[in-house]
Amino acid sequence: MVASTNISIQTVWQILATVTDPEVPVLTIMDLGIVRDIKIMEDAGIEVIITPTYTGCPAMDMISMNIKLAMVEHGYTHVKITSILSPAWTTDWMSEEGKRKLKEYGIAPPKGNAGTIAEDGIECPQCHSFHTKLLSEFGSTACKALYQCQDCKEPFDYFKCH
Amino acid sequence: MLPNPNSKYPIPYILHLADSTLILSQRNSEWCGHGPILEQDIAITNISLDLIGQSRNFYRYAASLIGNDATEDSLAYLRTEREFKNLLITELPNGDWGQTILRQFFFSTYQFYLFQQMQNSNDGQLAAIAAKALKEVTYHVRWSSEWVVRLGDGTDESHQRMLHAIDELKSYTGEFFVPADYEKEIGLDINLIRQQWEEKIKAVFEEATLPYPEKTFTQTGGKTGIHTEHLGFILAEMQHLQRTYPGAAW
């Protein structure tokens, strides 16, 4: 077992880059921009500072647990997770790599910056047509809206700008 | 989190915010599996989820200020009816889909203008909760206002149902703007919120071909714990597990 005292913050970032979102397993919590900071505490424990995507997102508890598990796997047992609300999470923090992975997975990535409510011109992740329509602003999870492609007729999730 | 000594927000006010969002969340969740179509069943329960997220943030903050082992769960599950400070409109039965939609529109519009001010509050934690919630509430206002228009300017039946919903709810919206004693020092411009709220409701009602109820009786009491007969039943259902098996956890 590795003692927490020997850890570098860089190593923690690397470990956290292996933790995925339970609802969208192709995205890591780093792709999503959920991890805001990492600190080595005075007693040599590690503090991971995260922020929730949506206020009521039920995945946050699981994400906290998965962070702890990933750290334990690498021998770090003294880990504290702190959740902060400000500044509020935004899809602007999602990495380009994350957006690419989302699209490959079949979820249309957020289009535009936080605050834009894009209705038109969302690209179908299946056939890449832009001829799509909004079916519902609320999809299978809090972060998604439901769209349908007018060409291939396939319904798909759109990760909303937030 | 340590109490903010400069905070103008008293604990009862934070509990009032928490209770209103919790009770409306509980009400909306009754639609789960019963929505008119699948997409809207999902929409109303998503809104429920956002609301319970907000209430958890408010309860956690209140618990940190109260101390004495208070937690978000003890505040939600172990307070009695007279201790709940939610707005009366949140505890009313859902009625039909039109009534549920109209209540959501009234409430979300109120939250929208309230949080717009609160996000600049000198109480940092409350400002953070409000800023976060505002992003979600924007969607709630948009979704519910579109439904008000669709039903108001829809068929004869949907129009009639919206008129009925207005009759059922109109005496409960005034409570948004009648401050309780604990609300008088919070430094928010309630008159401005009322003005913005009325403008938005009137604009959407006009598009929905619905009459705006000008002069109505205002029922108050929820903010100080005087509730309708409906709240007791909600709490009985929501709290019975914790009261029967104290401390039960998943």
GROMACS .gro file of C-alpha atoms in nm:
model
  412
    1MET     CA    1   0.000   0.000   0.000
    2VAL     CA    2   0.123   0.344  -0.091
    3ALA     CA    3   0.117   0.604   0.181
    4SER     CA    4  -0.093   0.909   0.100
    5THR     CA    5   0.199   1.136   0.186
    6ASN     CA    6   0.389   1.034  -0.125
    7ILE     CA    7   0.121   1.126  -0.368
    8SER     CA    8   0.150   1.410  -0.613
    9ILE     CA    9  -0.151   1.605  -0.724
   10GLN     CA   10  -0.066   1.509  -1.081
   11THR     CA   11  -0.113   1.142  -0.994
   12VAL     CA   12  -0.456   1.213  -0.846
   13TRP     CA   13  -0.566   1.387  -1.165
   14GLN     CA   14  -0.453   1.080  -1.359
   15ILE     CA   15  -0.647   0.846  -1.132
   16LEU     CA   16  -0.959   1.063  -1.155
   17ALA     CA   17  -0.935   1.056  -1.533
   18THR     CA   18  -1.033   0.687  -1.510
   19VAL     CA   19  -1.358   0.752  -1.321
   20THR     CA   20  -1.659   0.755  -1.552
   21ASP     CA   21  -2.008   0.897  -1.526
   22PRO     CA   22  -2.249   0.615  -1.429
   23GLU     CA   23  -2.523   0.746  -1.664
   24VAL     CA   24  -2.296   0.826  -1.958
   25PRO     CA   25  -2.016   0.573  -1.918
   26VAL     CA   26  -1.812   0.701  -2.215
   27LEU     CA   27  -1.745   1.025  -2.032
   28THR     CA   28  -1.498   1.055  -1.750
   29ILE     CA   29  -1.561   1.302  -1.472
   30MET     CA   30  -1.268   1.500  -1.615
   31ASP     CA   31  -1.440   1.521  -1.957
   32LEU     CA   32  -1.748   1.656  -1.781
   33GLY     CA   33  -1.557   1.914  -1.581
   34ILE     CA   34  -1.702   1.792  -1.252
   35VAL     CA   35  -1.368   1.790  -1.069
   36ARG     CA   36  -1.282   2.148  -0.975
   37ASP     CA   37  -0.975   2.107  -0.757
   38ILE     CA   38  -0.755   1.864  -0.571
   39LYS     CA   39  -0.580   1.945  -0.246
   40ILE     CA   40  -0.343   1.762  -0.018
   41MET     CA   41  -0.479   1.817   0.333
   42GLU     CA   42  -0.267   1.897   0.638
   43ASP     CA   43  -0.300   1.542   0.767
   44ALA     CA   44  -0.178   1.418   0.426
   45GLY     CA   45  -0.522   1.308   0.316
   46ILE     CA   46  -0.650   1.403  -0.027
   47GLU     CA   47  -0.942   1.637  -0.080
   48VAL     CA   48  -1.124   1.616  -0.411
   49ILE     CA   49  -1.350   1.912  -0.484
   50ILE     CA   50  -1.637   1.840  -0.717
   51THR     CA   51  -1.945   2.026  -0.836
   52PRO     CA   52  -2.281   1.871  -0.933
   53THR     CA   53  -2.396   1.895  -1.293
   54TYR     CA   54  -2.762   1.934  -1.203
   55THR     CA   55  -2.890   2.017  -0.854
   56GLY     CA   56  -3.084   1.693  -0.821
   57CYS     CA   57  -2.856   1.468  -1.024
   58PRO     CA   58  -2.875   1.126  -0.856
   59ALA     CA   59  -2.545   1.023  -1.016
   60MET     CA   60  -2.347   1.253  -0.786
   61ASP     CA   61  -2.357   1.014  -0.488
   62MET     CA   62  -2.235   0.733  -0.710
   63ILE     CA   63  -1.964   0.952  -0.861
   64SER     CA   64  -1.837   1.038  -0.512
   65MET     CA   65  -1.828   0.670  -0.425
   66ASN     CA   66  -1.651   0.581  -0.750
   67ILE     CA   67  -1.385   0.846  -0.685
   68LYS     CA   68  -1.318   0.693  -0.345
   69LEU     CA   69  -1.306   0.343  -0.493
   70ALA     CA   70  -1.063   0.448  -0.766
   71MET     CA   71  -0.838   0.608  -0.504
   72VAL     CA   72  -0.854   0.301  -0.282
   73GLU     CA   73  -0.758   0.082  -0.578
   74HIS     CA   74  -0.439   0.285  -0.602
   75GLY     CA   75  -0.383   0.256  -0.230
   76TYR     CA   76  -0.509   0.591  -0.115
   77THR     CA   77  -0.761   0.542   0.161
   78HIS     CA   78  -0.777   0.884   0.321
   79VAL     CA   79  -0.988   1.074   0.068
   80LYS     CA   80  -1.240   1.344   0.137
   81ILE     CA   81  -1.493   1.456  -0.124
   82THR     CA   82  -1.616   1.813  -0.098
   83SER     CA   83  -1.907   1.928  -0.310
   84ILE     CA   84  -1.929   2.295  -0.398
   85LEU     CA   85  -2.207   2.479  -0.581
   86SER     CA   86  -2.032   2.796  -0.690
   87PRO     CA   87  -1.939   2.865  -0.961
   88ALA     CA   88  -2.228   2.664  -1.101
   89TRP     CA   89  -2.135   2.384  -1.341
   90THR     CA   90  -2.178   2.454  -1.709
   91THR     CA   91  -2.147   2.249  -2.025
   92ASP     CA   92  -1.882   2.503  -2.130
   93TRP     CA   93  -1.648   2.300  -1.909
   94MET     CA   94  -1.700   1.985  -2.110
   95SER     CA   95  -1.384   1.894  -2.301
   96GLU     CA   96  -1.375   1.872  -2.681
   97GLU     CA   97  -1.266   1.513  -2.637
   98GLY     CA   98  -1.575   1.459  -2.421
   99LYS     CA   99  -1.802   1.605  -2.689
  100ARG     CA  100  -1.649   1.380  -2.952
  101LYS     CA  101  -1.697   1.072  -2.732
  102LEU     CA  102  -2.057   1.166  -2.659
  103LYS     CA  103  -2.138   1.188  -3.029
  104GLU     CA  104  -1.976   0.853  -3.098
  105TYR     CA  105  -2.181   0.704  -2.816
  106GLY     CA  106  -2.503   0.827  -2.980
  107ILE     CA  107  -2.574   1.137  -2.772
  108ALA     CA  108  -2.569   1.474  -2.947
  109PRO     CA  109  -2.321   1.698  -2.761
  110PRO     CA  110  -2.420   2.045  -2.632
  111LYS     CA  111  -2.429   2.299  -2.913
  112GLY     CA  112  -2.320   2.651  -2.826
  113ASN     CA  113  -2.245   2.806  -2.491
  114ALA     CA  114  -2.423   2.795  -2.156
  115GLY     CA  115  -2.757   2.968  -2.165
  116THR     CA  116  -2.829   2.901  -2.531
  117ILE     CA  117  -3.139   2.697  -2.576
  118ALA     CA  118  -3.073   2.548  -2.916
  119GLU     CA  119  -3.377   2.397  -3.079
  120ASP     CA  120  -3.274   2.370  -3.438
  121GLY     CA  121  -2.971   2.238  -3.613
  122ILE     CA  122  -2.890   1.963  -3.365
  123GLU     CA  123  -2.701   1.698  -3.558
  124CYS     CA  124  -2.834   1.343  -3.551
  125PRO     CA  125  -2.556   1.131  -3.402
  126GLN     CA  126  -2.666   0.833  -3.618
  127CYS     CA  127  -2.697   0.967  -3.974
  128HIS     CA  128  -2.551   1.317  -3.920
  129SER     CA  129  -2.856   1.492  -4.064
  130PHE     CA  130  -2.936   1.836  -3.926
  131HIS     CA  131  -3.303   1.782  -4.009
  132THR     CA  132  -3.404   1.699  -3.653
  133LYS     CA  133  -3.679   1.805  -3.416
  134LEU     CA  134  -3.720   1.851  -3.043
  135LEU     CA  135  -3.959   1.596  -2.893
  136SER     CA  136  -3.922   1.696  -2.529
  137GLU     CA  137  -3.701   1.931  -2.333
  138PHE     CA  138  -3.664   1.664  -2.069
  139GLY     CA  139  -3.500   1.335  -2.156
  140SER     CA  140  -3.390   1.018  -1.983
  141THR     CA  141  -3.172   1.210  -1.736
  142ALA     CA  142  -3.177   1.569  -1.607
  143CYS     CA  143  -2.897   1.674  -1.844
  144LYS     CA  144  -3.060   1.559  -2.167
  145ALA     CA  145  -3.343   1.654  -2.403
  146LEU     CA  146  -3.515   1.417  -2.641
  147TYR     CA  147  -3.488   1.471  -3.017
  148GLN     CA  148  -3.585   1.282  -3.325
  149CYS     CA  149  -3.412   1.272  -3.662
  150GLN     CA  150  -3.654   1.356  -3.945
  151ASP     CA  151  -3.443   1.168  -4.197
  152CYS     CA  152  -3.348   0.839  -4.032
  153LYS     CA  153  -3.643   0.869  -3.789
  154GLU     CA  154  -3.425   0.761  -3.500
  155PRO     CA  155  -3.497   0.929  -3.166
  156PHE     CA  156  -3.185   1.043  -2.981
  157ASP     CA  157  -3.068   1.220  -2.667
  158TYR     CA  158  -2.924   1.569  -2.681
  159PHE     CA  159  -2.697   1.684  -2.399
  160LYS     CA  160  -2.845   2.026  -2.318
  161CYS     CA  161  -2.643   2.346  -2.294
  162HIS     CA  162  -2.642   2.441  -1.932
  163MET     CA  163  -2.010   2.533   0.691
  164LEU     CA  164  -2.007   2.808   0.950
  165PRO     CA  165  -2.301   3.044   0.983
  166ASN     CA  166  -2.244   3.367   0.800
  167PRO     CA  167  -2.259   3.643   1.063
  168ASN     CA  168  -2.359   3.897   0.803
  169SER     CA  169  -2.635   3.683   0.669
  170LYS     CA  170  -2.971   3.851   0.656
  171TYR     CA  171  -3.141   3.522   0.592
  172PRO     CA  172  -3.298   3.371   0.901
  173ILE     CA  173  -3.326   2.993   0.936
  174PRO     CA  174  -3.709   2.992   0.906
  175TYR     CA  175  -3.675   3.158   0.565
  176ILE     CA  176  -3.433   2.894   0.441
  177LEU     CA  177  -3.668   2.625   0.572
  178HIS     CA  178  -3.955   2.794   0.391
  179LEU     CA  179  -3.761   2.770   0.062
  180ALA     CA  180  -3.670   2.408   0.134
  181ASP     CA  181  -4.024   2.305   0.232
  182SER     CA  182  -4.189   2.462  -0.074
  183THR     CA  183  -3.957   2.283  -0.314
  184LEU     CA  184  -3.980   1.952  -0.127
  185ILE     CA  185  -4.360   1.949  -0.116
  186LEU     CA  186  -4.402   2.046  -0.481
  187SER     CA  187  -4.147   1.785  -0.575
  188GLN     CA  188  -4.346   1.524  -0.383
  189ARG     CA  189  -4.669   1.635  -0.552
  190ASN     CA  190  -4.521   1.628  -0.903
  191SER     CA  191  -4.372   1.285  -0.841
  192GLU     CA  192  -4.729   1.152  -0.805
  193TRP     CA  193  -4.744   1.184  -1.184
  194CYS     CA  194  -4.469   0.925  -1.226
  195GLY     CA  195  -4.621   0.656  -1.450
  196HIS     CA  196  -4.942   0.857  -1.495
  197GLY     CA  197  -4.840   1.142  -1.730
  198PRO     CA  198  -5.057   1.200  -2.039
  199ILE     CA  199  -4.778   1.079  -2.268
  200LEU     CA  200  -4.441   0.927  -2.194
  201GLU     CA  201  -4.237   1.240  -2.277
  202GLN     CA  202  -4.442   1.456  -2.043
  203ASP     CA  203  -4.442   1.194  -1.769
  204ILE     CA  204  -4.062   1.216  -1.791
  205ALA     CA  205  -4.069   1.596  -1.803
  206ILE     CA  206  -4.276   1.646  -1.487
  207THR     CA  207  -4.072   1.391  -1.292
  208ASN     CA  208  -3.748   1.554  -1.414
  209ILE     CA  209  -3.881   1.879  -1.271
  210SER     CA  210  -3.951   1.689  -0.949
  211LEU     CA  211  -3.590   1.580  -0.943
  212ASP     CA  212  -3.465   1.936  -0.992
  213LEU     CA  213  -3.694   2.053  -0.711
  214ILE     CA  214  -3.580   1.787  -0.468
  215GLY     CA  215  -3.222   1.880  -0.553
  216GLN     CA  216  -3.299   2.240  -0.463
  217SER     CA  217  -3.470   2.139  -0.141
  218ARG     CA  218  -3.172   1.922  -0.040
  219ASN     CA  219  -2.942   2.220  -0.088
  220PHE     CA  220  -3.165   2.442   0.124
  221TYR     CA  221  -3.210   2.177   0.397
  222ARG     CA  222  -2.838   2.107   0.414
  223TYR     CA  223  -2.768   2.476   0.452
  224ALA     CA  224  -3.037   2.515   0.718
  225ALA     CA  225  -2.902   2.209   0.901
  226SER     CA  226  -2.552   2.358   0.904
  227LEU     CA  227  -2.690   2.673   1.064
  228ILE     CA  228  -2.910   2.489   1.315
  229GLY     CA  229  -2.637   2.251   1.430
  230ASN     CA  230  -2.738   2.009   1.709
  231ASP     CA  231  -2.716   1.706   1.480
  232ALA     CA  232  -2.978   1.844   1.243
  233THR     CA  233  -2.950   1.691   0.895
  234GLU     CA  234  -3.134   1.731   0.566
  235ASP     CA  235  -3.320   1.411   0.652
  236SER     CA  236  -3.422   1.511   1.003
  237LEU     CA  237  -3.555   1.840   0.870
  238ALA     CA  238  -3.754   1.673   0.591
  239TYR     CA  239  -3.875   1.366   0.775
  240LEU     CA  240  -3.912   1.458   1.139
  241ARG     CA  241  -4.084   1.795   1.145
  242THR     CA  242  -4.457   1.821   1.198
  243GLU     CA  243  -4.721   1.985   0.983
  244ARG     CA  244  -4.721   2.308   1.186
  245GLU     CA  245  -4.343   2.332   1.147
  246PHE     CA  246  -4.359   2.316   0.766
  247LYS     CA  247  -4.346   2.660   0.604
  248ASN     CA  248  -4.419   2.572   0.243
  249LEU     CA  249  -4.644   2.785   0.024
  250LEU     CA  250  -5.001   2.654   0.025
  251ILE     CA  251  -5.007   2.628  -0.354
  252THR     CA  252  -4.741   2.355  -0.342
  253GLU     CA  253  -4.947   2.123  -0.122
  254LEU     CA  254  -5.274   2.141  -0.318
  255PRO     CA  255  -5.371   1.817  -0.492
  256ASN     CA  256  -5.250   1.789  -0.852
  257GLY     CA  257  -5.597   1.800  -1.009
  258ASP     CA  258  -5.585   1.732  -1.381
  259TRP     CA  259  -5.285   1.786  -1.608
  260GLY     CA  260  -5.393   2.146  -1.676
  261GLN     CA  261  -5.400   2.230  -1.308
  262THR     CA  262  -5.058   2.070  -1.252
  263ILE     CA  263  -4.915   2.267  -1.544
  264LEU     CA  264  -5.065   2.595  -1.432
  265ARG     CA  265  -4.934   2.555  -1.077
  266GLN     CA  266  -4.588   2.476  -1.213
  267PHE     CA  267  -4.601   2.783  -1.434
  268PHE     CA  268  -4.710   3.009  -1.144
  269PHE     CA  269  -4.450   2.864  -0.908
  270SER     CA  270  -4.155   2.843  -1.151
  271THR     CA  271  -4.213   3.200  -1.269
  272TYR     CA  272  -4.208   3.313  -0.906
  273GLN     CA  273  -3.888   3.114  -0.842
  274PHE     CA  274  -3.729   3.257  -1.155
  275TYR     CA  275  -3.758   3.621  -1.044
  276LEU     CA  276  -3.686   3.536  -0.680
  277PHE     CA  277  -3.364   3.351  -0.763
  278GLN     CA  278  -3.258   3.623  -1.005
  279GLN     CA  279  -3.233   3.854  -0.706
  280MET     CA  280  -3.112   3.594  -0.459
  281GLN     CA  281  -2.811   3.499  -0.671
  282ASN     CA  282  -2.667   3.841  -0.584
  283SER     CA  283  -2.738   3.800  -0.214
  284ASN     CA  284  -2.474   3.878   0.048
  285ASP     CA  285  -2.530   3.527   0.184
  286GLY     CA  286  -2.282   3.338  -0.030
  287GLN     CA  287  -2.431   2.991   0.012
  288LEU     CA  288  -2.784   3.103  -0.067
  289ALA     CA  289  -2.653   3.299  -0.366
  290ALA     CA  290  -2.479   2.983  -0.494
  291ILE     CA  291  -2.789   2.767  -0.452
  292ALA     CA  292  -3.001   3.029  -0.631
  293ALA     CA  293  -2.757   3.071  -0.921
  294LYS     CA  294  -2.744   2.696  -0.972
  295ALA     CA  295  -3.122   2.651  -0.947
  296LEU     CA  296  -3.192   2.943  -1.179
  297LYS     CA  297  -3.048   2.752  -1.473
  298GLU     CA  298  -3.294   2.469  -1.415
  299VAL     CA  299  -3.590   2.694  -1.336
  300THR     CA  300  -3.541   2.866  -1.673
  301TYR     CA  301  -3.632   2.536  -1.837
  302HIS     CA  302  -3.928   2.483  -1.604
  303VAL     CA  303  -4.074   2.823  -1.695
  304ARG     CA  304  -4.027   2.760  -2.063
  305TRP     CA  305  -4.179   2.415  -2.057
  306SER     CA  306  -4.478   2.504  -1.837
  307SER     CA  307  -4.556   2.829  -2.023
  308GLU     CA  308  -4.560   2.642  -2.355
  309TRP     CA  309  -4.811   2.397  -2.208
  310VAL     CA  310  -5.029   2.678  -2.073
  311VAL     CA  311  -5.047   2.820  -2.427
  312ARG     CA  312  -5.106   2.478  -2.583
  313LEU     CA  313  -5.394   2.398  -2.347
  314GLY     CA  314  -5.540   2.749  -2.318
  315ASP     CA  315  -5.543   2.802  -2.692
  316GLY     CA  316  -5.619   2.438  -2.768
  317THR     CA  317  -5.954   2.263  -2.785
  318ASP     CA  318  -6.277   2.371  -2.616
  319GLU     CA  319  -6.222   2.111  -2.351
  320SER     CA  320  -5.860   2.203  -2.278
  321HIS     CA  321  -5.958   2.570  -2.262
  322GLN     CA  322  -6.239   2.492  -2.015
  323ARG     CA  323  -6.000   2.289  -1.805
  324MET     CA  324  -5.753   2.578  -1.790
  325LEU     CA  325  -6.032   2.813  -1.681
  326HIS     CA  326  -6.113   2.566  -1.407
  327ALA     CA  327  -5.744   2.545  -1.309
  328ILE     CA  328  -5.728   2.926  -1.281
  329ASP     CA  329  -6.032   2.919  -1.051
  330GLU     CA  330  -5.874   2.650  -0.834
  331LEU     CA  331  -5.537   2.822  -0.801
  332LYS     CA  332  -5.595   3.196  -0.825
  333SER     CA  333  -5.640   3.260  -0.452
  334TYR     CA  334  -5.308   3.088  -0.373
  335THR     CA  335  -5.066   3.292  -0.584
  336GLY     CA  336  -5.091   3.607  -0.370
  337GLU     CA  337  -4.909   3.425  -0.091
  338PHE     CA  338  -4.585   3.447  -0.292
  339PHE     CA  339  -4.582   3.820  -0.226
  340VAL     CA  340  -4.717   3.850   0.129
  341PRO     CA  341  -4.404   3.839   0.343
  342ALA     CA  342  -4.398   3.644   0.668
  343ASP     CA  343  -4.228   3.813   0.966
  344TYR     CA  344  -3.904   3.623   0.898
  345GLU     CA  345  -3.910   3.746   0.538
  346LYS     CA  346  -3.916   4.117   0.611
  347GLU     CA  347  -3.543   4.162   0.668
  348ILE     CA  348  -3.413   3.955   0.380
  349GLY     CA  349  -3.335   4.249   0.155
  350LEU     CA  350  -3.515   4.123  -0.154
  351ASP     CA  351  -3.744   4.353  -0.350
  352ILE     CA  352  -4.066   4.152  -0.326
  353ASN     CA  353  -4.266   4.422  -0.501
  354LEU     CA  354  -4.038   4.398  -0.802
  355ILE     CA  355  -4.077   4.019  -0.806
  356ARG     CA  356  -4.456   4.064  -0.797
  357GLN     CA  357  -4.445   4.313  -1.084
  358GLN     CA  358  -4.224   4.089  -1.300
  359TRP     CA  359  -4.434   3.784  -1.215
  360GLU     CA  360  -4.760   3.955  -1.312
  361GLU     CA  361  -4.615   4.081  -1.640
  362LYS     CA  362  -4.496   3.734  -1.738
  363ILE     CA  363  -4.823   3.564  -1.639
  364LYS     CA  364  -5.028   3.825  -1.828
  365ALA     CA  365  -4.816   3.790  -2.142
  366VAL     CA  366  -4.847   3.411  -2.148
  367PHE     CA  367  -5.218   3.420  -2.061
  368GLU     CA  368  -5.281   3.657  -2.348
  369GLU     CA  369  -5.111   3.419  -2.589
  370ALA     CA  370  -5.309   3.134  -2.432
  371THR     CA  371  -5.638   3.328  -2.471
  372LEU     CA  372  -5.694   3.297  -2.097
  373PRO     CA  373  -5.830   3.573  -1.872
  374TYR     CA  374  -5.592   3.705  -1.606
  375PRO     CA  375  -5.776   3.708  -1.272
  376GLU     CA  376  -5.741   4.069  -1.158
  377LYS     CA  377  -5.897   4.097  -0.816
  378THR     CA  378  -5.896   3.784  -0.607
  379PHE     CA  379  -5.899   3.683  -0.246
  380THR     CA  380  -5.555   3.582  -0.118
  381GLN     CA  381  -5.524   3.278   0.103
  382THR     CA  382  -5.217   3.283   0.327
  383GLY     CA  383  -5.090   3.074   0.615
  384GLY     CA  384  -4.846   2.825   0.466
  385LYS     CA  385  -4.539   3.037   0.541
  386THR     CA  386  -4.626   3.035   0.912
  387GLY     CA  387  -4.735   2.672   0.936
  388ILE     CA  388  -5.111   2.710   0.897
  389HIS     CA  389  -5.189   2.461   0.622
  390THR     CA  390  -5.475   2.316   0.424
  391GLU     CA  391  -5.598   1.969   0.517
  392HIS     CA  392  -5.387   1.828   0.234
  393LEU     CA  393  -5.042   1.868   0.387
  394GLY     CA  394  -5.102   1.617   0.666
  395PHE     CA  395  -5.170   1.344   0.413
  396ILE     CA  396  -4.856   1.426   0.214
  397LEU     CA  397  -4.641   1.416   0.528
  398ALA     CA  398  -4.802   1.091   0.644
  399GLU     CA  399  -4.704   0.926   0.317
  400MET     CA  400  -4.362   1.090   0.296
  401GLN     CA  401  -4.256   1.049   0.658
  402HIS     CA  402  -4.412   0.722   0.773
  403LEU     CA  403  -4.103   0.512   0.704
  404GLN     CA  404  -3.865   0.730   0.906
  405ARG     CA  405  -4.119   0.762   1.185
  406THR     CA  406  -4.189   0.388   1.198
  407TYR     CA  407  -3.824   0.286   1.165
  408PRO     CA  408  -3.622   0.584   1.293
  409GLY     CA  409  -3.284   0.612   1.124
  410ALA     CA  410  -3.369   0.356   0.854
  411ALA     CA  411  -3.126   0.386   0.563
  412TRP     CA  412  -3.086   0.216   0.224
   0.00000   0.00000   0.00000
